[in-house]
Structure formats: C-alpha cells, structure tokens
Amino acid sequence: GPLSERPLMEVRLGELHTWISTCKFSPQGLLGAAQRAWSSYCAKYIHVKQGGPAGISMLLAGYCLLSYGWNYQHFSKTSYFRNS
Amino acid sequence: VLHTTRSLHTTQQSLAPVSPLPEKGGEVRHGLIPEEFFQFLYPKTGVTGPYMLGTGLLLYLLSKEIYVVNHETAAAACILTVIVYGIKKFGPSVAAFADKLNEEKVAMAQAMKDEAIQALQSAIEEEKKEQWRVEGCSYLFNAKRNNIAMLLEANYRERLLTVYNEVKKRLDYQVAMQNLRRQKEQEHMIQWVEKNVIQSITPQQQKESIAKCILDLKALSKNAHVAM
C-alpha cells in the first residue's frame, strides 16, 4: 500500500525517514499510534486461547530495562568499581 | 506475517459471527525475545546470529559498566531462578486449570444457546399447532351459529304460543260471558212467563181445569180398560 498507511514493521530501512515525515506528530496522532501499538501487542500475545509466560514476561522485562535506564545515574554513583 | 490491529466497524455491519480467538500467541523464544527477531536476522547471519549478538551485547555492557554489577544483580539472579523454576514446574497444571475454566464458560454459553434454540423450536411447533387449530375454528363457529339460531327459533315459538294462549283466553272469556248472559236472560224470561201465567190463572179457571182433567182421566181410563 501507500507509504503513509503502512505500519512500521512493513517499512524498509531506506524509506524510514520518508515514512517518519508522513507521520502525524500531533497529540492525537501520537495517542493513536500508542493505542494501535498497545492493541496490536495485546492481540498478538495476550488475547489468545493458549498464551504462555511470554505475554507478561516481555512487559516485565521492558519495565526492568526502563527503570534501570531511569535510575542509571544512581547505579553508576554507587558502583563498586568506581574510579574516583 | 506480522499481526496488525483489527479495527472494528469500518465496513458495513455484517451479521457474521466474530472470528474466534487465535489458538496460540506469537512465538517467543526463551520467554523474552519474539521469534520475528530471529527470522529477521536469519538471512544475514544464519541460526547463531542472534545469540552472537546477545553475547557480544552482554559483554559490551558489562565491560563498559553500562550494566553495573552490584547486590541487586545477585538478588535479580536469585529471583529469576526461582521464577523460571516455578514456571517450568507449575506451568502446565495452571494452564490446564485455566483451560478448564474457559471450557466451563464456553460450555455454559453453548448450553444457553442450545436452550434458546430449543425454546424457539418448541415455540415454532406451538405456533404451527395454533395455526392448525385456527383452521378448525370455522367448524366451531358454524356449530355455535346453529346453536344460537335454534335458541332464537325456540324462543320465538314459545312466545308465539304464549300469545296464542292469551288471545284464546280472552276470546273464551267473551264467549263465556255471552253464554252466561243468554242463559240468564232465558231463565229470567221463563220465570217471568211462569209467574205471569200462574198469576193469570184465576181460581175459577183452576177449578174448571182440574174438573176437565179428571173427566179426561176417566175417559182415558175407560179407553184403557176397553183396550185391554
């Protein structure tokens, strides 16, 4: 289909910057994109007849990574191998 | 291959049932990394590509101290071990339990649906029977109409009889009245004639008539003697 209506996964690397330029960066556009991403994730991993641990474990892993990233300053200050 | 969202109510309303849930979710390897990542790297690096990438990334993070090893790392390792052990051991039983719950729900819904269908079918049967009964209604109404006609006729005839009787009674009364009057008149006249005649008989005429009767009797007795 046309470039502006393809989801992110079907866009090739070379067309990425043109695809980004066609994105709507208004609050509604961002909200809609977030909504679509969340519902596609749910439809694929959570709303199935036989899901496994994969659905929640990926969310938890993402949460761990995010919280590590937010608290990185604190971690680096209290490291055992500080060079100062 | 990748899953897109299914937006609802974009096309015209169709009465087809909603498609059921997919059986299994997207494939995930080691519980964390979706299979698409491995497929994405397969053409360029073969099967071991993502694992090499993972090892290299891990060593880079550790050596550059982007991932800091401290007491929390040990805690995380212990917690992860316990979680993985728990999932491996109790996973299937929990899955079976959840499947049983689901199945019960589905069975209940199916039972309700079957009941509803059954009720509707029996309603259809009843309706057909009622329609058949309506056809017989015409006979019923004919019979009732005949009944009523007979009742009306009987009533009419009864009243006719009453009228006849009443009129006859009145006419009889009139006839009886006339008869009585005539009888009374006759009696009265007879009495009056008798009275007048008796009054008109003077004593003289009485003696003469008695003497004549005696003479007649004697003559008669003589005739009778002679005849014998």
Coordinates of N, CA and C in Angstrom, one line a residue, chain A residues 7 9-10 36 39-40 43-45 47-50 53-54 57-58 61 68 72 75-76 79-81, chain B residues 2-5 21-26 28 31-32 34 36 65-72 87 99:
Chain A
P7 N 2.1 0.1 8.4 CA 2.6 0.1 9.8 C 4.1 0.0 9.8
M9 N 6.4 -2.0 10.9 CA 7.2 -3.2 10.6 C 7.3 -3.4 9.1
E10 N 6.4 -2.9 8.3 CA 6.5 -3.2 6.9 C 7.2 -2.1 6.1
R36 N -2.7 2.0 19.0 CA -2.6 0.9 18.0 C -1.5 0.0 18.4
S39 N -2.7 -2.2 21.3 CA -3.8 -3.2 20.9 C -3.2 -4.3 20.0
S40 N -2.2 -3.9 19.2 CA -1.6 -5.0 18.4 C -0.8 -5.9 19.3
A43 N -3.3 -8.1 21.0 CA -4.0 -9.1 20.2 C -3.0 -10.2 19.8
K44 N -1.7 -9.9 19.8 CA -0.8 -11.0 19.4 C -0.4 -11.9 20.6
Y45 N -0.2 -11.3 21.8 CA 0.4 -12.1 22.8 C -0.5 -12.4 24.0
H47 N -4.4 -11.8 24.1 CA -5.8 -12.3 23.8 C -5.8 -13.5 22.9
V48 N -5.2 -14.6 23.4 CA -5.1 -15.8 22.7 C -5.7 -16.9 23.6
K49 N -6.0 -18.0 23.0 CA -6.6 -19.1 23.8 C -5.5 -19.7 24.7
Q50 N -4.3 -19.9 24.2 CA -3.3 -20.6 25.0 C -2.1 -19.7 25.0
P53 N 3.9 -17.7 29.3 CA 4.5 -16.6 30.1 C 5.0 -15.5 29.3
A54 N 5.0 -15.7 27.9 CA 5.7 -14.7 27.1 C 5.0 -13.3 27.1
S57 N 5.9 -11.6 30.5 CA 7.3 -11.5 30.8 C 8.0 -10.4 29.9
M58 N 7.5 -10.3 28.7 CA 8.1 -9.2 27.9 C 7.8 -7.9 28.4
A61 N 10.1 -7.4 31.4 CA 11.4 -7.1 31.0 C 11.6 -5.7 30.6
Y68 N 15.8 0.6 34.9 CA 17.3 0.6 35.0 C 17.8 1.9 34.3
Y72 N 19.9 5.1 36.1 CA 21.3 4.8 35.8 C 22.3 5.7 36.6
F75 N 22.9 4.2 39.9 CA 23.7 3.0 39.8 C 25.1 3.3 39.6
S76 N 25.4 4.2 38.7 CA 26.8 4.5 38.4 C 27.5 5.1 39.5
S79 N 28.6 2.4 42.3 CA 29.2 1.2 41.8 C 30.4 0.8 42.6
Y80 N 30.8 -0.5 42.7 CA 31.9 -1.0 43.5 C 33.2 -0.7 42.8
F81 N 33.1 -0.5 41.5 CA 34.3 -0.3 40.7 C 34.5 1.2 40.3
Chain B
L2 N 3.4 -10.4 10.0 CA 3.2 -9.7 11.3 C 1.8 -9.3 11.5
H3 N 1.4 -9.2 12.8 CA 0.0 -9.0 13.1 C -0.4 -7.5 13.1
T4 N -1.5 -7.2 12.5 CA -1.9 -5.8 12.5 C -3.2 -5.7 13.3
T5 N -3.5 -4.5 13.8 CA -4.7 -4.4 14.6 C -5.9 -4.6 13.7
L21 N -10.9 -16.5 18.9 CA -9.5 -16.1 19.3 C -8.5 -17.0 18.6
P22 N -7.3 -16.5 18.3 CA -6.3 -17.4 17.8 C -5.8 -18.4 18.8
E23 N -5.4 -19.6 18.3 CA -5.1 -20.6 19.3 C -3.9 -20.3 20.1
K24 N -2.8 -20.0 19.4 CA -1.6 -19.7 20.2 C -1.1 -18.3 19.8
G25 N -0.4 -17.7 20.8 CA 0.1 -16.4 20.6 C 1.3 -16.4 19.7
G26 N 1.9 -15.2 19.6 CA 3.1 -15.1 18.7 C 4.2 -15.9 19.4
V28 N 7.6 -16.9 20.9 CA 8.6 -16.2 21.7 C 9.7 -17.2 22.1
G31 N 11.1 -17.1 26.3 CA 10.2 -16.3 27.0 C 10.4 -14.8 26.9
L32 N 11.4 -14.3 26.2 CA 11.6 -12.9 26.2 C 11.7 -12.3 24.8
P34 N 10.8 -12.2 20.8 CA 9.9 -12.7 19.8 C 10.7 -13.4 18.6
E36 N 10.2 -13.2 15.6 CA 10.4 -12.4 14.4 C 11.9 -11.8 14.4
E65 N 30.7 -1.0 31.8 CA 30.0 -0.6 33.0 C 28.7 0.1 32.7
I66 N 28.1 -0.2 31.5 CA 26.8 0.4 31.3 C 25.8 -0.4 32.1
Y67 N 26.1 -1.8 32.3 CA 25.3 -2.5 33.3 C 26.2 -2.7 34.5
V68 N 25.8 -2.2 35.6 CA 26.6 -2.2 36.8 C 26.3 -3.5 37.6
V69 N 27.3 -4.2 38.0 CA 27.1 -5.4 38.8 C 27.2 -5.1 40.3
N70 N 26.0 -5.2 41.0 CA 26.1 -4.9 42.4 C 25.2 -5.9 43.1
H71 N 24.8 -5.6 44.4 CA 24.0 -6.6 45.1 C 22.7 -6.8 44.5
E72 N 22.1 -5.8 43.7 CA 20.9 -6.1 43.1 C 21.0 -7.1 42.0
I87 N 7.8 -21.5 36.9 CA 7.0 -21.6 35.7 C 7.2 -23.0 35.1
D99 N -7.6 -23.7 31.3 CA -8.3 -24.2 30.2 C -9.6 -24.8 30.6

